[in-house]
Short mmCIF file of C-alpha atoms and ligand atoms in Angstrom, two decimals:
data_model
loop_
_atom_site.label_atom_id
_atom_site.label_comp_id
_atom_site.label_asym_id
_atom_site.label_seq_id
_atom_site.Cartn_x
_atom_site.Cartn_y
_atom_site.Cartn_z
CA UNK A 8 100.23 110.52 78.14
CA UNK A 9 97.50 107.89 79.33
CA UNK A 10 94.79 110.12 79.85
CA UNK A 11 93.30 110.62 83.28
CA UNK A 12 90.03 112.73 85.35
CA UNK A 13 92.09 113.05 88.44
CA UNK A 14 92.99 116.25 89.63
CA UNK A 15 95.77 115.90 92.11
CA UNK A 16 97.44 118.46 94.84
CA UNK A 17 100.98 118.14 95.27
CA UNK A 18 102.19 119.57 98.65
CA UNK A 19 105.91 120.86 96.96
CA UNK A 20 107.87 122.46 99.64
CA UNK A 21 110.30 124.59 97.74
CA UNK A 22 114.24 122.98 99.56
CA UNK A 23 112.07 119.40 97.73
CA UNK A 24 114.85 117.65 95.60
CA UNK A 25 112.37 115.68 93.88
CA UNK A 26 109.63 118.50 92.16
CA UNK A 27 110.36 117.37 88.98
CA UNK A 28 110.01 112.89 89.82
CA UNK A 29 106.46 113.73 91.43
CA UNK A 30 105.72 116.22 88.73
CA UNK A 31 107.08 114.35 85.30
CA UNK A 32 104.95 110.70 87.41
CA UNK A 33 101.98 112.94 87.24
CA UNK A 34 101.88 113.41 83.93
CA UNK A 35 102.63 110.19 83.14
CA UNK A 36 99.54 108.91 84.70
CA UNK A 37 97.92 112.01 82.57
CA UNK A 38 96.19 113.10 85.99
CA UNK A 39 95.51 117.10 86.60
CA UNK A 40 98.37 118.60 88.98
CA UNK A 41 97.85 120.92 91.78
CA UNK A 42 100.78 122.28 93.18
CA UNK A 43 100.64 123.24 96.68
CA UNK A 44 104.80 125.21 97.93
CA UNK A 45 105.81 127.88 100.50
CA UNK A 46 107.04 129.39 97.59
CA UNK A 47 106.20 130.65 94.33
CA UNK A 48 109.15 130.15 93.01
CA UNK A 49 108.67 126.05 92.81
CA UNK A 50 105.32 127.49 90.88
CA UNK A 51 106.64 129.76 88.15
CA UNK A 52 106.20 127.71 85.48
CA UNK A 53 102.73 126.91 86.40
CA UNK A 54 99.62 128.58 85.62
CA UNK A 55 98.12 130.40 88.58
CA UNK A 56 95.40 128.15 88.58
CA UNK A 57 97.04 125.29 88.75
CA UNK A 58 99.15 127.00 91.62
CA UNK A 59 99.30 128.44 95.57
CA UNK A 60 101.15 129.44 98.16
CA UNK A 61 100.57 127.75 101.72
CA UNK A 62 102.36 127.53 105.13
CA UNK A 63 102.93 124.20 105.71
CA UNK A 64 104.15 125.56 109.25
CA UNK A 65 101.09 126.45 109.73
CA UNK A 66 98.90 122.87 108.34
CA UNK A 67 95.73 124.59 110.04
CA UNK A 68 96.07 127.94 108.03
CA UNK A 69 97.33 125.87 105.13
CA UNK A 70 94.14 123.36 104.87
CA UNK A 71 91.79 125.96 104.91
CA UNK A 72 93.04 127.36 101.90
CA UNK A 73 92.80 123.69 100.19
CA UNK A 74 89.45 123.88 101.34
CA UNK A 75 88.29 126.82 100.14
CA UNK A 76 90.50 125.82 96.74
CA UNK A 77 88.65 121.78 96.24
CA UNK A 78 85.27 124.31 96.58
CA UNK A 79 85.87 125.59 92.18
CA UNK A 80 88.17 122.71 92.06
CA UNK A 81 87.05 119.24 93.58
CA UNK A 82 90.84 117.67 94.51
CA UNK A 83 90.65 113.62 94.16
CA UNK A 84 93.52 112.61 95.94
CA UNK A 85 96.46 114.78 97.48
CA UNK A 86 100.19 113.77 98.23
CA UNK A 87 102.92 115.40 100.46
CA UNK A 88 106.37 115.42 99.67
CA UNK A 89 109.16 114.93 102.24
CA UNK A 90 109.24 116.00 106.00
CA UNK A 91 107.23 119.03 105.92
CA UNK A 92 104.37 118.44 104.18
CA UNK A 93 103.03 115.47 106.39
CA UNK A 94 100.18 117.20 108.53
CA UNK A 95 99.13 118.74 105.99
CA UNK A 96 98.59 116.35 103.75
CA UNK A 97 96.72 114.29 107.38
CA UNK A 98 95.05 117.75 107.89
CA UNK A 99 94.15 118.62 104.97
CA UNK A 100 92.41 114.97 103.52
CA UNK A 101 90.69 114.74 107.19
CA UNK A 102 88.92 118.02 106.09
CA UNK A 103 88.80 117.06 102.09
CA UNK A 104 87.49 112.76 103.29
CA UNK A 105 90.22 111.22 102.19
CA UNK A 106 91.84 108.23 102.87
CA UNK A 107 94.69 108.76 104.84
CA UNK A 108 96.28 108.76 108.28
CA UNK A 109 95.13 110.85 110.90
CA UNK A 110 96.15 113.92 112.15
CA UNK A 111 97.64 112.49 115.12
CA UNK A 112 99.46 109.74 114.00
CA UNK A 113 101.29 112.61 111.86
CA UNK A 114 101.57 114.41 114.25
CA UNK A 115 103.21 111.79 116.60
CA UNK A 116 105.89 110.83 113.84
CA UNK A 117 106.64 114.43 113.26
CA UNK A 118 108.27 114.59 116.74
CA UNK A 119 110.71 111.81 117.81
CA UNK A 120 110.02 112.30 122.02
CA UNK A 121 106.42 111.41 120.95
CA UNK A 122 107.09 108.78 119.18
CA UNK A 123 109.23 107.18 121.46
CA UNK A 124 106.83 107.41 124.37
CA UNK A 125 104.21 105.38 121.75
CA UNK A 126 106.59 102.57 120.64
CA UNK A 127 107.83 102.22 123.74
CA UNK A 128 104.23 101.84 125.15
CA UNK A 129 103.57 99.51 122.09
CA UNK A 130 107.08 97.73 123.69
CA UNK A 131 108.54 97.73 120.47
CA UNK A 132 112.31 97.66 120.17
CA UNK A 133 113.26 101.55 120.62
CA UNK A 134 116.00 103.03 122.35
CA UNK A 135 115.29 104.04 125.91
CA UNK A 136 115.23 107.76 125.50
CA UNK A 137 114.19 111.06 127.73
CA UNK A 138 113.62 115.01 126.83
CA UNK A 139 116.17 117.53 128.41
CA UNK A 140 115.00 121.01 128.43
CA UNK A 141 117.14 123.29 126.18
CA UNK A 142 117.34 126.37 129.73
CA UNK A 143 118.67 123.00 132.04
CA UNK A 144 122.07 122.80 133.12
CA UNK A 145 123.55 119.39 131.50
CA UNK A 146 124.93 118.67 134.50
CA UNK A 147 121.93 118.35 136.24
CA UNK A 148 120.92 115.57 134.77
CA UNK A 149 124.10 113.57 134.10
CA UNK A 150 123.63 110.99 136.37
CA UNK A 151 120.60 110.44 135.18
CA UNK A 152 122.84 109.37 131.47
CA UNK A 153 124.06 106.19 129.99
CA UNK A 154 126.75 106.41 128.04
CA UNK A 155 127.12 106.20 124.84
CA UNK A 156 123.88 108.26 123.99
CA UNK A 157 122.98 110.09 121.20
CA UNK A 158 121.65 113.52 121.84
CA UNK A 159 118.70 114.99 118.86
CA UNK A 160 116.11 117.81 117.93
CA UNK A 161 112.92 116.95 118.41
CA UNK A 162 111.30 117.99 115.40
CA UNK A 163 114.33 118.59 112.17
CA UNK A 164 115.52 116.30 110.02
CA UNK A 165 118.23 114.71 107.67
CA UNK A 166 120.54 113.98 110.81
CA UNK A 167 121.06 117.73 111.53
CA UNK A 168 121.60 118.35 115.33
CA UNK A 169 122.35 114.58 115.71
CA UNK A 170 125.52 114.18 118.21
CA UNK A 171 127.07 111.40 120.02
CA UNK A 172 128.38 111.49 122.96
CA UNK A 173 130.21 108.83 125.70
CA UNK A 174 131.11 110.50 128.24
CA UNK A 175 129.28 114.01 130.21
CA UNK A 176 132.24 116.38 128.02
CA UNK A 177 131.02 114.90 125.18
CA UNK A 178 127.08 115.42 126.12
CA UNK A 179 127.74 118.93 126.72
CA UNK A 180 129.49 119.53 123.87
CA UNK A 181 126.89 118.16 121.78
CA UNK A 182 124.09 119.97 124.31
CA UNK A 183 125.20 123.21 123.57
CA UNK A 184 125.69 122.68 119.70
CA UNK A 185 122.19 121.77 119.27
CA UNK A 186 120.88 124.83 121.49
CA UNK A 187 122.74 127.57 119.16
CA UNK A 188 121.47 124.69 115.77
CA UNK A 189 117.83 124.94 117.51
CA UNK A 190 118.83 129.18 117.40
CA UNK A 191 119.91 129.61 113.04
CA UNK A 192 117.36 131.19 112.15
CA UNK A 193 115.62 128.94 110.05
CA UNK A 194 115.11 126.62 112.67
CA UNK A 195 113.65 129.97 115.02
CA UNK A 196 111.69 130.92 112.03
CA UNK A 197 109.33 128.25 112.47
CA UNK A 198 108.33 129.12 115.69
CA UNK A 199 108.39 125.17 116.64
CA UNK A 200 107.55 124.83 120.72
CA UNK A 201 109.82 121.52 120.05
CA UNK A 202 112.81 123.49 120.26
CA UNK A 203 112.63 123.78 123.61
CA UNK A 204 113.46 119.90 124.09
CA UNK A 205 116.45 118.16 122.82
CA UNK A 206 116.16 114.46 123.19
CA UNK A 207 118.81 112.11 124.30
CA UNK A 208 118.85 108.08 124.20
CA UNK A 209 121.09 104.97 125.15
CA UNK A 210 123.07 105.25 121.97
CA UNK A 211 122.56 101.59 119.85
CA UNK A 212 125.09 99.75 118.51
CA UNK A 213 124.72 97.23 115.10
CA UNK A 214 124.80 97.60 111.01
CA UNK A 215 122.34 100.36 110.39
CA UNK A 216 119.58 99.53 107.49
CA UNK A 217 116.42 101.63 105.61
CA UNK A 218 113.55 100.42 104.60
CA UNK A 219 110.41 102.16 102.13
CA UNK A 220 107.10 100.46 101.84
CA UNK A 221 103.50 101.85 101.03
CA UNK A 222 100.86 101.64 103.70
CA UNK A 223 98.19 100.10 102.64
CA UNK A 224 94.48 100.16 103.94
CA UNK A 225 96.80 99.80 107.43
CA UNK A 226 98.95 97.04 105.98
CA UNK A 227 103.08 97.04 105.41
CA UNK A 228 103.46 96.56 101.14
CA UNK A 229 107.48 96.78 101.29
CA UNK A 230 109.04 98.43 98.73
CA UNK A 231 112.94 97.98 99.34
CA UNK A 232 115.14 96.90 102.15
CA UNK A 233 118.88 99.15 102.07
CA UNK A 234 121.78 98.08 103.50
CA UNK A 235 124.06 100.91 104.78
CA UNK A 236 127.66 99.88 104.29
CA UNK A 237 129.09 102.89 105.90
CA UNK A 238 128.88 102.08 110.14
CA UNK A 239 127.20 105.13 111.73
CA UNK A 240 128.58 104.87 114.46
CA UNK A 241 129.02 109.27 114.94
CA UNK A 242 129.83 111.57 117.02
CA UNK A 243 127.55 113.06 113.44
CA UNK A 244 125.54 109.99 111.47
CA UNK A 245 126.19 111.20 108.06
CA UNK A 246 124.53 109.01 105.34
CA UNK A 247 126.53 107.76 102.44
CA UNK A 248 125.59 104.33 100.89
CA UNK A 249 121.99 102.85 100.50
CA UNK A 250 122.26 99.53 98.92
CA UNK A 251 119.31 96.79 97.96
CA UNK A 252 118.76 94.58 98.04
CA UNK A 253 119.95 94.21 101.15
CA UNK A 254 122.48 90.91 102.31
CA UNK A 255 121.22 90.38 106.07
CA UNK A 256 119.44 86.80 106.36
CA UNK A 257 116.20 85.95 105.64
CA UNK A 258 114.94 85.56 108.99
CA UNK A 259 116.12 89.49 110.46
CA UNK A 260 114.32 90.49 107.29
CA UNK A 261 111.68 89.25 107.88
CA UNK A 262 112.07 90.92 111.96
CA UNK A 263 113.05 94.12 110.57
CA UNK A 264 109.62 94.28 108.33
CA UNK A 265 107.52 92.69 111.17
CA UNK A 266 109.06 95.57 113.12
CA UNK A 267 107.89 98.02 110.90
CA UNK A 268 105.15 97.26 110.21
CA UNK A 269 104.52 97.31 114.38
CA UNK A 270 105.73 100.57 114.24
CA UNK A 271 103.51 101.74 111.85
CA UNK A 272 100.46 100.48 113.64
CA UNK A 273 101.92 101.03 116.96
CA UNK A 274 101.34 105.01 115.55
CA UNK A 275 98.23 104.61 113.67
CA UNK A 276 99.97 104.78 110.09
CA UNK A 277 97.48 103.43 107.77
CA UNK A 278 98.50 104.97 103.80
CA UNK A 279 100.89 105.82 101.66
CA UNK A 280 104.81 105.85 101.55
CA UNK A 281 106.62 105.17 104.39
CA UNK A 282 110.26 105.62 105.20
CA UNK A 283 111.86 103.58 108.25
CA UNK A 284 115.68 103.00 109.86
CA UNK A 285 116.10 100.74 111.92
CA UNK A 286 119.32 98.44 113.83
CA UNK A 287 120.06 95.24 114.33
CA UNK A 288 122.05 93.54 117.16
CA UNK A 289 122.22 90.24 119.06
CA UNK A 290 118.92 91.43 120.15
CA UNK A 291 117.47 91.65 117.27
CA UNK A 292 115.67 94.69 115.04
CA UNK A 293 115.19 98.45 116.70
CA UNK A 294 113.16 101.02 114.97
CA UNK A 295 115.08 104.74 114.82
CA UNK A 296 112.74 106.26 113.32
CA UNK A 297 109.98 106.14 111.53
CA UNK A 298 108.70 108.05 108.73
CA UNK A 299 105.19 108.54 107.21
CA UNK A 300 107.09 109.85 104.04
CA UNK A 301 109.41 108.03 101.18
CA UNK A 302 113.07 107.89 100.66
CA UNK A 303 114.68 111.76 100.65
CA UNK A 304 117.30 113.64 98.45
CA UNK A 305 117.60 112.05 94.85
CA UNK A 306 117.20 108.59 96.47
CA UNK A 307 114.26 107.06 94.73
CA UNK A 308 116.24 107.47 91.66
CA UNK A 309 117.35 103.85 93.16
CA UNK A 310 113.28 102.04 92.73
CA UNK A 311 111.77 100.80 89.29
CA UNK A 312 108.41 98.83 89.96
CA UNK A 313 106.73 96.23 87.20
CA UNK A 314 107.78 98.63 83.74
CA UNK A 315 109.32 101.23 84.23
CA UNK A 316 107.23 103.02 87.21
CA UNK A 317 108.66 105.04 89.04
CA UNK A 318 108.49 105.98 93.23
CA UNK A 319 106.85 108.79 92.70
CA UNK A 320 104.09 106.97 90.03
CA UNK A 321 103.45 104.59 92.56
CA UNK A 322 103.53 106.73 95.55
CA UNK A 323 100.55 109.15 92.67
CA UNK A 324 98.97 105.57 91.26
CA UNK A 325 98.06 104.75 95.06
CA UNK A 326 97.67 108.01 96.69
CA UNK A 327 94.52 107.86 93.49
CA UNK A 328 92.88 104.78 94.21
CA UNK A 329 94.96 102.85 91.55
CA UNK A 330 96.03 99.01 92.89
CA UNK A 331 100.05 98.94 93.61
CA UNK A 332 99.76 95.95 95.80
CA UNK A 333 100.96 94.23 92.27
CA UNK A 334 104.00 96.46 91.67
CA UNK A 335 107.07 95.12 92.51
CA UNK A 336 110.72 96.56 92.40
CA UNK A 337 112.47 95.31 88.97
CA UNK A 338 115.49 92.40 90.14
CA UNK A 339 118.96 94.04 89.57
CA UNK A 340 120.64 95.25 92.59
CA UNK A 341 121.12 98.78 92.85
CA UNK A 342 122.43 101.90 94.54
CA UNK A 343 123.04 105.84 95.84
CA UNK A 344 125.51 107.23 97.42
CA UNK A 345 125.08 110.59 99.33
CA UNK A 346 127.95 112.52 98.96
CA UNK A 347 128.47 114.39 102.34
CA UNK A 348 129.06 118.37 103.10
CA UNK A 349 133.24 117.87 104.52
CA UNK A 350 134.27 121.11 105.88
CA UNK A 351 132.79 124.17 105.48
CA UNK A 352 132.77 126.85 103.16
CA UNK A 353 131.87 127.62 99.00
CA UNK A 354 131.92 124.89 96.70
CA UNK A 355 134.83 126.06 94.26
CA UNK A 356 134.91 123.33 91.63
CA UNK A 357 134.02 119.57 91.17
CA UNK A 358 136.92 117.57 89.59
CA UNK A 359 137.64 113.50 88.19
CA UNK A 360 133.10 114.09 87.69
CA UNK A 361 134.07 112.28 83.42
CA UNK A 362 136.36 109.35 85.41
CA UNK A 363 133.91 108.93 88.18
CA UNK A 364 131.57 107.94 85.68
CA UNK A 365 133.22 105.53 83.42
CA UNK A 366 133.60 103.16 86.84
CA UNK A 367 131.41 100.39 85.64
CA UNK A 368 128.05 100.09 86.45
CA UNK A 369 127.79 103.88 87.88
CA UNK A 370 124.57 105.02 86.39
CA UNK A 371 124.87 108.82 87.30
CA UNK A 372 126.27 110.92 89.23
CA UNK A 373 124.11 114.47 90.13
CA UNK A 374 125.44 117.45 92.09
CA UNK A 375 122.89 119.36 93.34
CA UNK A 376 125.22 122.12 94.97
CA UNK A 377 125.88 125.12 91.80
CA UNK A 378 129.01 126.06 92.00
CA UNK A 379 130.11 129.24 93.58
CA UNK A 380 126.94 128.36 96.82
CA UNK A 381 127.44 127.99 100.68
CA UNK A 382 127.94 124.57 101.75
CA UNK A 383 127.80 123.30 105.37
CA UNK A 384 128.44 119.48 106.37
CA UNK A 385 126.73 118.06 109.62
CA UNK A 386 125.67 118.58 112.33
CA UNK A 387 124.30 122.24 110.87
CA UNK A 388 124.20 121.21 107.13
CA UNK A 389 121.40 119.27 106.19
CA UNK A 390 121.81 118.64 102.74
CA UNK A 391 124.17 116.98 100.01
CA UNK A 392 127.29 117.16 98.23
CA UNK A 393 124.72 115.11 95.87
CA UNK A 394 124.07 111.93 94.60
CA UNK A 395 126.59 108.85 92.33
CA UNK A 396 123.58 105.41 91.09
CA UNK A 397 124.75 102.70 90.29
CA UNK A 398 123.13 99.76 89.28
CA UNK A 399 125.39 96.14 88.78
CA UNK A 400 124.55 92.69 88.95
CA UNK A 401 125.60 92.10 92.76
CA UNK A 402 124.89 94.49 95.92
CA UNK A 403 128.90 93.74 96.52
CA UNK A 404 129.13 95.27 93.12
CA UNK A 405 127.26 98.31 93.37
CA UNK A 406 128.99 98.87 97.05
CA UNK A 407 132.44 98.71 94.80
CA UNK A 408 131.18 100.88 91.97
CA UNK A 409 130.12 103.35 94.40
CA UNK A 410 132.96 103.56 96.40
CA UNK A 411 135.68 103.77 93.60
CA UNK A 412 133.30 106.24 91.77
CA UNK A 413 133.59 108.30 94.83
CA UNK A 414 137.48 107.99 94.93
CA UNK A 415 137.52 109.14 91.32
CA UNK A 416 135.60 112.21 92.65
CA UNK A 417 137.42 115.58 93.72
CA UNK A 418 135.42 118.77 96.22
CA UNK A 419 137.11 121.90 96.19
CA UNK A 420 135.65 123.45 99.07
CA UNK A 421 137.44 127.40 100.64
CA UNK A 422 136.26 129.65 102.85
P1 ADP B 2 117.09 112.21 111.53
O1 ADP B 2 115.18 112.34 111.33
O2 ADP B 2 116.98 114.03 111.32
O3 ADP B 2 116.79 111.77 110.53
P2 ADP B 2 117.28 110.08 113.00
O4 ADP B 2 116.63 110.41 114.73
O5 ADP B 2 116.85 109.10 112.90
O6 ADP B 2 117.12 111.64 112.68
O7 ADP B 2 118.91 110.22 113.52
C1 ADP B 2 119.90 109.99 112.18
C2 ADP B 2 120.39 108.49 112.44
O8 ADP B 2 121.12 108.19 113.40
C3 ADP B 2 120.09 107.49 112.40
O9 ADP B 2 119.79 107.04 111.54
C4 ADP B 2 121.36 106.73 112.74
O10 ADP B 2 122.32 106.17 112.40
C5 ADP B 2 121.55 107.81 113.86
N1 ADP B 2 120.96 107.38 115.46
C6 ADP B 2 119.51 107.86 115.90
N2 ADP B 2 119.82 107.80 117.15
C7 ADP B 2 120.19 106.81 117.36
C8 ADP B 2 119.95 105.66 118.70
N3 ADP B 2 119.02 105.78 119.94
N4 ADP B 2 121.50 104.12 118.74
C9 ADP B 2 122.55 104.83 117.39
N5 ADP B 2 121.86 105.51 116.83
C10 ADP B 2 121.86 106.66 116.46
#
């Protein structure tokens, strides 16, 4: 372990998949870690001086806690993990005079309606949109909707509650479904005014990609572009395959990078990880979403930089002021399959894991939901059954390996 005198505050939501990856990256760098989390559970293995509980849904209060802590234990850098910490990181960074995104820009990325407004005003290709109050009778807005359209909550993530509607009947049904999702206990507990509206957008046809990057003093450094070879045409938008490098022509990749860079600039993002989803069609690249965080789930395991540096380590290096500009993703094509939840019930058994692991190129299969646990598919759910990782000599082979491994798995869900 290297020695490093910096103290890093890591904001780790209890439900993150990535606590271990960030903690081991920090230990690799030898930085002193302090963890802020929303429940004690994540912190149980850390000493009290190295952890505290904060409420991510109350960023003003949480910032006060962080500032008070920093008076006795100076903090040199803050890294937030997953969507729920984005606004808090920017607020705490501002309070401690650490370089990061402005609070305003972080807030824009956490509100899909605000984001659409900013992108449209900057002339960045993005779908036509309209916010609709959850109390509106859908029939009253029907005449203004272009079909097909996509309905979505303003502030949820992982495609939760994102639904395509091809006609008014589907629109009304999707609207009802989203209203009921916004009424689920975990969503209500957030006490969030954004849950009073639903965003309705034109459906943008085309292939989808994700861009993983890091902003350094306002400049976008591209870390990877992932193709998503499974069509995402709805009605729900289940993420499955992510494969890098992209097989799209160079000009299209340049368009993807330029569109993401303009979107980050329009929103005012300047420092730290960004993850963007874009669609590509005859009109070029369209921004579906840009978030001030790194890729979710365990998907970061597909990426390695320089001599085996993880994405989490790269993010921490940047936060503590080390140079990351020269780091490049290792050349070998890699990919992940996020295993979707096929139906609601209790996960009873997983068959075929040994067979699936034997597929050439498959490096790891991780099941992220314990046997006996209740599972919920989209549009209500927001978890994956697990992740399959592969590395091969071409992206095509990665895709074949992931599909074959998935085919060999069987999930027994009852009830
Ligand atoms: P979340 O933040 O919950 O992931 P997004 O707004 O990124 O929500 O939408 C999730 C997925 O739904 C996108 O990756 C895309 O596949 C699909 N999607 C969302 N909006 C549109 C749209 N306007 N046109 C086409 N597909 C869309």
